[in-house]
C-alpha positions in Angstrom: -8.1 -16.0 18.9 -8.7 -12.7 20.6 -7.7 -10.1 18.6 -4.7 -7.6 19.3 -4.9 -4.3 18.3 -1.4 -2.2 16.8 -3.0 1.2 17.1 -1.4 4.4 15.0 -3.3 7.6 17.0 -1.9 10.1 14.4 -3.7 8.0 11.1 -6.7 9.6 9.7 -5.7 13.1 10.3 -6.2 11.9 13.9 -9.4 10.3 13.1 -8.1 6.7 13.7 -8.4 6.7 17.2 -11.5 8.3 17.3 -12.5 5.4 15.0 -10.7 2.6 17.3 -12.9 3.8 20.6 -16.2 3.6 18.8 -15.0 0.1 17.2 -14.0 -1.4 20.8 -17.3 -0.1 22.0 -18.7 -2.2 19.5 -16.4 -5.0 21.1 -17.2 -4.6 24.1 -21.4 -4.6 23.8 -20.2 -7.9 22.1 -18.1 -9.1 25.2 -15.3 -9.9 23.2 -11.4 -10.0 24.5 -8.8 -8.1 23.2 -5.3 -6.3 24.0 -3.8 -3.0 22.3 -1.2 -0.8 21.8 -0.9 2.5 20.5 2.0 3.5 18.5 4.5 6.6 19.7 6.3 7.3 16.7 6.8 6.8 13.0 7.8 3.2 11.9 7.1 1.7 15.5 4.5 -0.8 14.3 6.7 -3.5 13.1 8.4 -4.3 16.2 5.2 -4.1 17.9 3.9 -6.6 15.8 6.8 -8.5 16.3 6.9 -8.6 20.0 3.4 -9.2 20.2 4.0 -12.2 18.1 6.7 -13.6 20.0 4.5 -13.2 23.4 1.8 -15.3 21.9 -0.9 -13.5 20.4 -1.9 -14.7 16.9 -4.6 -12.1 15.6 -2.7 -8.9 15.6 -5.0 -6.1 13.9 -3.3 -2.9 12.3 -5.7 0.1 13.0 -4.7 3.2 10.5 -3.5 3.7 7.1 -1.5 1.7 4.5 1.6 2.7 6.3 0.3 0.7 9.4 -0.8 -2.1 7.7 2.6 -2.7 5.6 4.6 -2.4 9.0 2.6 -4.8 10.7 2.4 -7.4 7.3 6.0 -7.0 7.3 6.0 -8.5 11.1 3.9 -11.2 9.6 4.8 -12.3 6.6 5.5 -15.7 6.0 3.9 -17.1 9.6 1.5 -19.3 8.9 -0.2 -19.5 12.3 -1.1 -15.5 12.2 -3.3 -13.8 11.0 -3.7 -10.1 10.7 -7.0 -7.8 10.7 -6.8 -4.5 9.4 -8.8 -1.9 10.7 -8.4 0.5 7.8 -8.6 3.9 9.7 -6.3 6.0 7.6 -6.1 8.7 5.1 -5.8 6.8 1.6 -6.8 3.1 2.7 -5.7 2.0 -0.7 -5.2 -2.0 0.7 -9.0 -1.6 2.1 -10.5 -1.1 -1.6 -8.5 -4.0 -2.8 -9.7 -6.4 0.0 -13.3 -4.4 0.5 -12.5 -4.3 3.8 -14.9 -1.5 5.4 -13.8 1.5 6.9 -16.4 2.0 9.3 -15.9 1.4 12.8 -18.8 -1.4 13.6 -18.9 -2.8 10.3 -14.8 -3.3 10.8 -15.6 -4.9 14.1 -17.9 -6.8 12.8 -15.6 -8.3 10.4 -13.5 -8.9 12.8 -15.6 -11.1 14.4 -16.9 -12.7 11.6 -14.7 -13.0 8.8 -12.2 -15.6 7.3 -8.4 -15.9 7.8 -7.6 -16.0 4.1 -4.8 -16.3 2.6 -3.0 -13.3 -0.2 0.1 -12.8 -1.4 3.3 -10.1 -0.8 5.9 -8.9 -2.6 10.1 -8.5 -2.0 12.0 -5.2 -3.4 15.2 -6.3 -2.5 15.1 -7.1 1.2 11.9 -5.2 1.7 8.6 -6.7 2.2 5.1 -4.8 1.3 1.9 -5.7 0.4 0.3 -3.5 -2.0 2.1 -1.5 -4.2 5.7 -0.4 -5.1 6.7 2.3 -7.3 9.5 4.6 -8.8 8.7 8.1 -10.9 5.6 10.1 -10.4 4.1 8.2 -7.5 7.2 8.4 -5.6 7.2 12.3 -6.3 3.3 12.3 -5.3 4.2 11.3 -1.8 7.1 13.1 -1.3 4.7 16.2 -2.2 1.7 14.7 -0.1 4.1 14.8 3.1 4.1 18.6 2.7 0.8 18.7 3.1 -0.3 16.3 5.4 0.0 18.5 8.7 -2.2 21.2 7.0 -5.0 19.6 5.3 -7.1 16.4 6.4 -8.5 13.9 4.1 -8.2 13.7 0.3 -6.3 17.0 0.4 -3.4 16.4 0.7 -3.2 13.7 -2.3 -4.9 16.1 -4.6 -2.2 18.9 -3.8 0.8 16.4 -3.9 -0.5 15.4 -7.5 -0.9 18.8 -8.4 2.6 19.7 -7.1 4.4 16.6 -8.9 2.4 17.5 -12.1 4.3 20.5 -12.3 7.5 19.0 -11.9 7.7 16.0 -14.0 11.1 14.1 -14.7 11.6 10.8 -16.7 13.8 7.5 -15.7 16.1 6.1 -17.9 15.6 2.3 -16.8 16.9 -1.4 -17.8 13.8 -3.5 -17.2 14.5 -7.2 -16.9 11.7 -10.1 -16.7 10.9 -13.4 -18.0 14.5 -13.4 -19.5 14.3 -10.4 -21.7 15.7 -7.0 -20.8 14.3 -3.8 -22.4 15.5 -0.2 -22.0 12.6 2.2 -21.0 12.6 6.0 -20.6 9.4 6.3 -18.4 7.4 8.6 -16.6 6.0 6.1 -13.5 6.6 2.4 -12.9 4.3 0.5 -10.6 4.8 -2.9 -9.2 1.5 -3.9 -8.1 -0.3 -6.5 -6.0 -2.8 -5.1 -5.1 -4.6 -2.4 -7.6 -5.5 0.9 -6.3 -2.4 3.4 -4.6 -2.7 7.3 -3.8 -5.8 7.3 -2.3 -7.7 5.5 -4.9 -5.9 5.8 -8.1 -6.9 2.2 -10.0 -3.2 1.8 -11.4 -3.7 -2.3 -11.7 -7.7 -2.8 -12.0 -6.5 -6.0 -13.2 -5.0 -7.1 -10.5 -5.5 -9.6 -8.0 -3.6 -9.9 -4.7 -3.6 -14.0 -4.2 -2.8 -14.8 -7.7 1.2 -15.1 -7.4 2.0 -12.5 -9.7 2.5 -8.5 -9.9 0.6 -6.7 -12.4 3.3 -4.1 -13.4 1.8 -0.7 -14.8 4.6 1.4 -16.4 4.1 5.0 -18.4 6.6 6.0 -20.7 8.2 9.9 -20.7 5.4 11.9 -22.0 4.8 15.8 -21.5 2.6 17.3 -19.6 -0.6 17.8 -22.0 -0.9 13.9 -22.9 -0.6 13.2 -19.1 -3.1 15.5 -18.2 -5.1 13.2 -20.8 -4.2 10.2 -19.4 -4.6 10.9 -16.1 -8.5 11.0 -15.3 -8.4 7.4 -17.4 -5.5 6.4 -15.2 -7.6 7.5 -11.7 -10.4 5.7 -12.9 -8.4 2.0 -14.2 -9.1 3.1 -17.9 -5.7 3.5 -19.0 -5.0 -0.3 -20.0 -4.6 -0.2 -23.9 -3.4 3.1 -24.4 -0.4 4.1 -26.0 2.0 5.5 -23.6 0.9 2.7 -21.3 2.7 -0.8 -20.5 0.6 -3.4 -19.0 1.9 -6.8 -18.4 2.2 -9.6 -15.3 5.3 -11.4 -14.1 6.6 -12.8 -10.8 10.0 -11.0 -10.6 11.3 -7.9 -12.2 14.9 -6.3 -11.9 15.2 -2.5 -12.3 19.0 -0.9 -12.8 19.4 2.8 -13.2 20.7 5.4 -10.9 19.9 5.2 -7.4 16.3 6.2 -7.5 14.0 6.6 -4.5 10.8 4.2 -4.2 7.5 4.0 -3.0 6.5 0.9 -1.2 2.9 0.9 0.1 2.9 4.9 0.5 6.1 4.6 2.7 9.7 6.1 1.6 13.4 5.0 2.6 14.1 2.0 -0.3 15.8 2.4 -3.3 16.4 0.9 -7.2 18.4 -0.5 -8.5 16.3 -3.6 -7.2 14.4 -6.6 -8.0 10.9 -7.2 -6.8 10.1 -10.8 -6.3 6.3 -12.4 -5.3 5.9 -13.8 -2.2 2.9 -16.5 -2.4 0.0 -16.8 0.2 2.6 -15.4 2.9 0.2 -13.8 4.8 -3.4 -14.4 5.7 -5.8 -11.6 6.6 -8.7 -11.2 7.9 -11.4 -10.8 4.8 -15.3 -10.8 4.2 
């Protein structure tokens, strides 16, 4: 299958297409075939992928961040005769570290030509497909903050001040939690829905998790102040927070959330909402991997 390439210019900082070119000059010394298009606003990628679906090409390849690559998944998931490459040009590239997909042009192209369709798992919040992580609380607050940043700083900056920024204005959730049958009530501080493990740039929220098992790994931290979460927080960065007391860490394959209408965070990207239920999606999409 030739691949076919959903380009976002604007990833990266920018970067991302500076990226693309030297990865389809790798192509190209290669002689390999392809098509592309580059996006022209936010949110475009979906019906790209879509329309590039429906006129026949089967190896569409997201090229930018996590945004990009939940847009296009969302075009994807549940067809079983696509399969999607990820060319993971971004900012954060949090899907990247849970596939070990490389982030260098050549080696990306290289995988590209050489990897494996293979099979992984999404996940539902209501009506909304994504592919790595969904969250309400403090992550949610970290990228609304990162988005004020963004067009001034490049990189990891903008993560760093967006934590900073949300660290100063903490809030708690007052939230009925429902799986496996039992409800709990929960006053917490974050609430991650996880299949895949890493989220804001490379914060190891689920080290335990594994994105073709069927199941979320859910990571919730209950209300605590600011001194204990400043504690907790290099452990948390790192996947060391399992086992510690503020910390809930367990696995299902469907969770319900009621509270107030609360914004989430759904693979880095805003506009959904809780109440809501996330539900696993098995093997319903098959990327490109090592």
């Amino acid at each position: 299958m030739r691949p076919y390439f959903i380009v976002n210019p604007i990833a990266g900082g920018g970067m991302a297409l500076e990226k693309f070119k030297a990865a389809t000059a790798y192509l190209d010394s290669r002689g390999a075939e392809y098509g592309c298009v580059l996006t022209e606003r936010e949110h475009q990628s979906t019906a790209l992928a879509e329309e590039a679906y429906a006129n026949g090409e089967r190896m569409i390849v997201a090229v930018g961040g996590d945004g990009t690559v939940n847009e296009v998944a969302s075009a994807l998931c549940n067809r079983s005769d696509a399969a999607m490459g990820i060319f993971p040009f971004g900012t954060g590239n949090d899907l990247a570290r849970v596939l070990r997909l490389p982030t260098e042009p050549k080696s990306a192209a290289e995988l590209l030509l050489g990897g494996e369709a293979k099979p992984i798992d999404m996940g539902l919040a209501g009506n909304t497909p994504f592919i790595n992580v969904g969250g309400m609380g403090f992550d949610v607050d970290v990228v609304i903050n990162t988005e004020r940043y963004k067009g001034r700083f490049h990189g990891m900056l903008p993560y760093i001040f967006g934590i900073i920024r949300s660290l100063s204005h903490l809030r708690g959730l007052s939230v009925k939690v429902t799986t496996g049958g039992v409800t709990t009530k929960e006053e917490l501080l974050l609430c991650s829905v996880c299949n895949g493990s890493h989220l804001g740039g490379g914060m190891n929220v689920a080290p335990e998790a594994d994105a073709s098992d069927g199941l979320f790994d859910v990571c919730m931290i209950k209300k605590i102040g600011l001194i204990p979460l400043l504690m907790l927080l290099p452990k948390f960065i790192k996947g060391k927070h399992l086992g510690k007391k503020p910390v809930r860490y367990f696995r299902t394959d469907e969770i319900t959330f009621e509270c107030e209408r609360t914004p989430l965070q759904l693979d880095g990207e805003l506009g959904s909402f809780a109440p809501v239920r996330f539900k696993v999606l098995p093997h319903a999409l098959r990327v490109v991997m090592p």
